[in-house]
Amino acid sequence: MNPQALLESSKRHLWLPFTQMTDYERDPLIIESGEGIVLKDIYGNEYLDGYSSLWLNVHGHQKKEIDEAIKKQLDKIAHSTLLGAANVPAIELADKLIEIAPNNLQRVFYSDSGATSVEIAIKMAYQYWQNKGQTKKCKFVSLSNGYHGDTVGAISIGAIDLFHRIYGALMFESIKAPFPITYRNPIGSNEDTIRDEAISALRRIFEEQHEEIAAITVESMIQGASGMHVMPKGYLKGIEKLCREFNILLIVDEVATGFGRTGKMFAVEHEGVQPDLMTIAKGITGGYLPIAATLTTEDVYNEFYGEYEELKTFFHGHSYTGNQLGCAAALANLKIYDEENLVEQAAKKARLIESELKSLTEFKHVGDIRQLGLMCGIELVKDQDTKEAFPFEERVAYKTTLEMRKQGMLTRPLGDIIVFMPPLASTDEQLLTMIEIMKKAIEVTTMDKM
Ligand SMILES: *Cc1c(COP(=O)(O)O)cnc(C)c1O
């Protein structure tokens, strides 16, 4: 199809995720190819991939080693089921994942998206207690403003009003504990106080209801979709301690933060936390193919282990679970991490970004800059001093990202927050170019604001 036909057809038949289609109709974008960290549209315009194609991409597009690994696997087989049968790359990848994951995690259960890896964690944690005979432990605790994907289970433990409120009657109830937000927290800005307050609130919930609580689910170290909110130091460790004290499973969602994104292979390493279940997806295949996994301990696994007649089996699976092409891509992806010392490199780049982003504070509409590794959020506000937000309808960050697109860089905002999440392999020069584009775009879109 030629560009015009593609455009018309896309407007006629496509329905894009998380997208109001009138926005797409006004400002359509159709990607045709990508090389390195540059994406190209059907008209030949080029864009730096400032959001890693929605938080996935690691080494850029058309990475030779991953392309070749997929082609090589394709010469053997594209897919066979993992229900009742293993396959070669799924076994090798499980080995590799266990090697790099926190030490207590010993088992890999595959699926195909972040949301499915979370659904699996929820059902596993629930059934763990059922199989163990502690049948009252059915409830889940999750954090305010958390995000874990879009399936009904995942939204039930999520708490982003804009996305989730309408489904209220559809969701199972989960107990919401306050997230220790450091920007606009009514109790002030002292991070230790904010952390201690949040830990005390969680302790009260656990004290009152631990006999009925199966697990707590938390994003690891930083809440992504709610606007890049970094946990105060010691908070995640504090949750882990409470989980041990009250016999509650700790589910850590590393879907966004895993694979070097925060400057560690997994973000739990920042605090030496050992979760009972850990969900991983996004960066696992370098942003190539839909592979996800739920990792867990031998203790959890053992509660499902026995003869068929005991009815302990985990009756859950997806058609494409353990897909060979995806696992081959993931193996090639992780090999490059070793060869290029990628996690350390990413940590270094994060420091460069940190010092460059500081200069954004000179703009009077930049309210806060939040960052953990290569996960950054820049919050635009009406008033820097009072932290007053822009009216919802103004869509300042959205307009800023459209301006960035004009200047050759792609990202997607979260409310009034501009997301900056470049591929781990971005060069220093590319990072600086992207920050320059961001600055110019912020300048353009906030120029006429009071
Ligand atoms: C993106 C994300 C998910 C959902 O992953 P999908 O692959 O989009 O289903 C879950 N949890 C977190 C923390 C995420 O950022």
Coordinates of N, CA and C in Angstrom, one line a residue, residues 89-203:
P89 N 15.1 -23.5 23.5 CA 15.4 -22.1 24.0 C 14.7 -21.8 25.3
A90 N 13.5 -22.3 25.6 CA 12.8 -22.0 26.8 C 13.6 -22.5 28.0
I91 N 14.2 -23.7 27.9 CA 15.0 -24.2 29.0 C 16.3 -23.4 29.2
E92 N 17.0 -23.1 28.1 CA 18.2 -22.3 28.2 C 18.0 -20.9 28.7
L93 N 16.8 -20.3 28.3 CA 16.5 -19.0 28.8 C 16.2 -19.0 30.3
A94 N 15.5 -20.0 30.8 CA 15.1 -20.2 32.2 C 16.4 -20.2 33.0
D95 N 17.4 -21.0 32.5 CA 18.7 -21.1 33.2 C 19.3 -19.7 33.4
K96 N 19.3 -19.0 32.3 CA 20.0 -17.7 32.2 C 19.2 -16.7 33.2
L97 N 17.9 -16.8 33.2 CA 17.1 -15.9 34.0 C 17.4 -16.1 35.5
I98 N 17.5 -17.4 35.8 CA 17.7 -17.8 37.2 C 19.1 -17.3 37.6
E99 N 20.1 -17.4 36.7 CA 21.4 -17.0 37.0 C 21.5 -15.5 37.3
I100 N 20.7 -14.7 36.6 CA 20.8 -13.2 36.9 C 19.8 -12.7 37.9
A101 N 18.8 -13.5 38.2 CA 17.7 -13.0 39.1 C 18.2 -13.1 40.6
P102 N 17.5 -12.5 41.5 CA 17.8 -12.7 43.0 C 17.9 -14.1 43.3
N103 N 18.9 -14.5 44.2 CA 19.2 -15.8 44.5 C 18.1 -16.8 44.9
N104 N 17.1 -16.3 45.6 CA 16.1 -17.2 46.1 C 15.1 -17.6 45.0
L105 N 15.1 -16.9 43.9 CA 14.2 -17.3 42.8 C 14.8 -18.4 42.0
Q106 N 14.0 -19.5 41.8 CA 14.5 -20.7 41.2 C 13.6 -21.3 40.1
R107 N 12.5 -20.7 39.9 CA 11.5 -21.3 38.9 C 11.0 -20.2 38.0
V108 N 10.9 -20.6 36.7 CA 10.4 -19.6 35.7 C 9.1 -20.1 35.1
F109 N 8.1 -19.3 35.1 CA 6.8 -19.6 34.5 C 6.6 -18.6 33.4
Y110 N 6.6 -19.0 32.1 CA 6.5 -18.1 31.0 C 5.1 -17.6 30.7
S111 N 5.0 -16.4 30.1 CA 3.8 -16.0 29.5 C 4.2 -15.0 28.4
D112 N 3.3 -14.1 28.0 CA 3.6 -13.3 26.8 C 3.4 -11.8 27.0
S113 N 3.1 -11.3 28.2 CA 3.1 -9.8 28.4 C 3.2 -9.5 29.8
G114 N 3.5 -8.3 30.1 CA 3.6 -7.9 31.5 C 2.4 -8.2 32.3
A115 N 1.2 -7.9 31.7 CA 0.0 -8.1 32.4 C -0.2 -9.6 32.7
T116 N 0.1 -10.5 31.7 CA -0.1 -11.9 32.0 C 0.9 -12.4 33.1
S117 N 2.1 -11.8 33.1 CA 3.0 -12.3 34.1 C 2.5 -11.9 35.5
V118 N 1.7 -10.7 35.6 CA 1.1 -10.3 36.8 C -0.1 -11.2 37.2
E119 N -0.9 -11.4 36.2 CA -2.1 -12.3 36.5 C -1.6 -13.6 37.1
I120 N -0.5 -14.2 36.5 CA 0.0 -15.4 37.0 C 0.6 -15.3 38.4
A121 N 1.2 -14.2 38.7 CA 1.7 -14.0 40.1 C 0.6 -14.0 41.0
I122 N -0.5 -13.3 40.7 CA -1.7 -13.2 41.5 C -2.3 -14.6 41.8
K123 N -2.5 -15.3 40.7 CA -3.1 -16.6 40.9 C -2.2 -17.6 41.6
M124 N -0.9 -17.5 41.3 CA 0.0 -18.4 42.0 C 0.1 -18.1 43.5
A125 N 0.1 -16.8 43.9 CA 0.1 -16.5 45.3 C -1.1 -17.0 46.0
Y126 N -2.2 -16.8 45.3 CA -3.5 -17.2 45.9 C -3.6 -18.7 46.1
Q127 N -3.2 -19.4 45.0 CA -3.3 -20.9 45.1 C -2.3 -21.5 46.0
Y128 N -1.1 -20.8 46.2 CA -0.1 -21.2 47.1 C -0.7 -21.4 48.5
W129 N -1.5 -20.4 49.0 CA -2.1 -20.5 50.3 C -3.2 -21.5 50.3
Q130 N -4.0 -21.6 49.2 CA -5.0 -22.6 49.2 C -4.4 -24.0 49.3
N131 N -3.4 -24.3 48.5 CA -2.8 -25.6 48.5 C -2.2 -25.9 49.8
K132 N -1.7 -24.9 50.5 CA -1.1 -25.0 51.8 C -2.1 -25.3 52.9
G133 N -3.4 -25.1 52.6 CA -4.4 -25.2 53.6 C -4.8 -24.0 54.4
Q134 N -4.1 -22.9 54.0 CA -4.4 -21.6 54.7 C -5.4 -20.8 53.8
T135 N -6.6 -21.4 53.8 CA -7.6 -20.9 52.8 C -8.2 -19.5 53.1
K136 N -7.9 -19.0 54.2 CA -8.4 -17.6 54.5 C -7.6 -16.6 53.8
K137 N -6.4 -16.9 53.4 CA -5.5 -15.9 52.9 C -5.8 -15.7 51.4
C138 N -6.7 -14.8 51.1 CA -7.3 -14.6 49.8 C -7.1 -13.1 49.3
K139 N -6.7 -12.2 50.2 CA -6.7 -10.8 49.8 C -5.3 -10.4 49.3
F140 N -5.4 -9.3 48.5 CA -4.2 -8.7 48.0 C -4.1 -7.3 48.5
V141 N -2.8 -6.9 48.8 CA -2.6 -5.5 49.2 C -1.8 -4.9 48.0
S142 N -2.1 -3.7 47.6 CA -1.3 -3.1 46.5 C -1.2 -1.6 46.9
L143 N -0.4 -0.9 46.1 CA -0.1 0.5 46.5 C -1.0 1.5 45.7
S144 N -1.3 2.6 46.3 CA -2.0 3.7 45.6 C -1.2 4.1 44.4
N145 N -1.9 4.4 43.3 CA -1.3 4.8 42.0 C -0.4 3.8 41.4
G146 N -0.6 2.5 41.8 CA 0.2 1.5 41.1 C -0.3 1.1 39.8
Y147 N 0.5 0.5 38.9 CA 0.1 0.1 37.6 C 0.8 -1.3 37.4
H148 N 0.0 -2.3 36.9 CA 0.5 -3.6 36.7 C 0.0 -4.2 35.4
G149 N -0.5 -3.4 34.5 CA -1.1 -3.9 33.2 C -2.6 -3.8 33.2
D150 N -3.2 -4.3 32.1 CA -4.6 -3.9 31.8 C -5.6 -5.1 31.8
T151 N -5.2 -6.3 32.2 CA -6.2 -7.3 32.3 C -6.9 -7.1 33.6
V152 N -8.0 -7.8 33.8 CA -8.9 -7.5 34.9 C -8.2 -7.8 36.3
G153 N -7.4 -8.8 36.3 CA -6.7 -9.1 37.6 C -5.7 -8.0 37.8
A154 N -5.0 -7.6 36.8 CA -3.9 -6.6 36.9 C -4.5 -5.2 37.3
I155 N -5.7 -4.9 36.7 CA -6.2 -3.6 37.1 C -6.8 -3.6 38.5
S156 N -7.2 -4.8 39.0 CA -7.7 -4.9 40.3 C -6.7 -4.6 41.4
I157 N -5.4 -4.9 41.1 CA -4.4 -4.5 42.0 C -3.7 -3.1 41.5
G158 N -4.2 -2.6 40.5 CA -3.8 -1.3 40.0 C -4.6 -0.2 40.7
A159 N -4.1 1.1 40.5 CA -4.9 2.1 41.2 C -4.6 3.5 40.5
I160 N -4.8 3.5 39.2 CA -4.7 4.8 38.5 C -6.1 5.1 38.1
D161 N -6.6 6.1 38.7 CA -8.0 6.5 38.6 C -8.5 6.6 37.1
L162 N -7.6 7.4 36.4 CA -8.0 7.7 35.0 C -8.2 6.4 34.2
F163 N -7.4 5.4 34.4 CA -7.5 4.2 33.7 C -8.5 3.2 34.3
H164 N -8.6 3.2 35.6 CA -9.2 2.0 36.3 C -10.6 2.3 36.8
R165 N -10.9 3.5 37.1 CA -12.2 3.8 37.9 C -13.4 3.2 37.2
I166 N -13.5 3.4 35.9 CA -14.7 2.9 35.2 C -15.0 1.4 35.4
Y167 N -14.0 0.7 35.6 CA -14.1 -0.8 35.8 C -14.4 -1.2 37.2
G168 N -14.7 -0.3 38.1 CA -14.9 -0.6 39.5 C -15.7 -1.8 39.8
A169 N -16.8 -1.9 39.2 CA -17.7 -3.1 39.5 C -17.2 -4.4 39.0
L170 N -16.2 -4.3 38.1 CA -15.7 -5.5 37.5 C -14.5 -6.1 38.2
M171 N -13.9 -5.3 39.0 CA -12.6 -5.7 39.6 C -12.8 -6.5 41.0
F172 N -11.8 -7.3 41.4 CA -11.9 -7.8 42.7 C -11.3 -6.8 43.6
E173 N -11.7 -6.8 44.9 CA -11.2 -5.8 45.8 C -9.8 -6.0 46.2
S174 N -9.0 -5.0 46.3 CA -7.7 -5.2 46.9 C -7.5 -4.0 47.9
I175 N -6.7 -4.3 48.9 CA -6.5 -3.3 50.0 C -5.4 -2.4 49.5
K176 N -5.7 -1.1 49.5 CA -4.7 -0.1 49.0 C -3.9 0.5 50.1
A177 N -2.6 0.4 50.1 CA -1.8 1.1 51.0 C -1.2 2.3 50.3
P178 N -0.9 3.4 51.1 CA -0.4 4.6 50.5 C 1.0 4.4 49.9
F179 N 1.2 4.9 48.7 CA 2.6 5.0 48.2 C 3.3 6.2 48.7
P180 N 4.5 6.1 49.1 CA 5.2 7.2 49.7 C 5.7 8.2 48.7
I181 N 4.7 9.0 48.2 CA 5.0 9.9 47.1 C 5.8 11.1 47.7
T182 N 6.9 11.5 46.9 CA 7.7 12.6 47.5 C 7.4 14.0 46.9
Y183 N 6.6 14.0 45.8 CA 6.3 15.3 45.2 C 4.8 15.6 45.6
R184 N 4.6 16.7 46.2 CA 3.2 17.1 46.6 C 2.7 16.3 47.7
N185 N 3.5 15.7 48.6 CA 3.0 15.0 49.7 C 2.6 16.0 50.8
P186 N 1.3 15.9 51.3 CA 0.8 16.8 52.3 C 1.7 16.8 53.6
I187 N 2.4 15.7 53.9 CA 3.1 15.7 55.1 C 4.5 16.4 55.0
G188 N 4.8 16.9 53.8 CA 6.1 17.6 53.6 C 7.0 16.9 52.6
S189 N 8.3 17.3 52.7 CA 9.2 16.7 51.6 C 10.3 15.9 52.2
N190 N 10.3 15.7 53.5 CA 11.4 14.9 54.1 C 11.2 13.4 53.8
E191 N 12.1 12.8 53.0 CA 11.9 11.5 52.5 C 11.8 10.4 53.6
D192 N 12.6 10.6 54.6 CA 12.6 9.6 55.7 C 11.2 9.6 56.4
T193 N 10.7 10.8 56.6 CA 9.4 10.9 57.3 C 8.3 10.3 56.4
I194 N 8.4 10.6 55.1 CA 7.4 10.1 54.1 C 7.4 8.5 54.1
R195 N 8.7 8.0 54.1 CA 8.8 6.5 54.1 C 8.3 5.9 55.4
D196 N 8.7 6.5 56.5 CA 8.3 5.9 57.8 C 6.8 5.9 57.9
E197 N 6.2 7.0 57.5 CA 4.7 7.1 57.5 C 4.0 6.0 56.7
A198 N 4.6 5.8 55.5 CA 4.0 4.8 54.6 C 4.2 3.4 55.2
I199 N 5.4 3.1 55.8 CA 5.6 1.8 56.4 C 4.7 1.6 57.6
S200 N 4.5 2.6 58.3 CA 3.5 2.5 59.5 C 2.1 2.2 59.0
A201 N 1.7 2.8 57.9 CA 0.4 2.6 57.4 C 0.2 1.1 57.0
L202 N 1.3 0.6 56.3 CA 1.3 -0.7 55.8 C 1.3 -1.7 57.0
R203 N 2.1 -1.4 58.0 CA 2.1 -2.2 59.2 C 0.7 -2.4 59.8

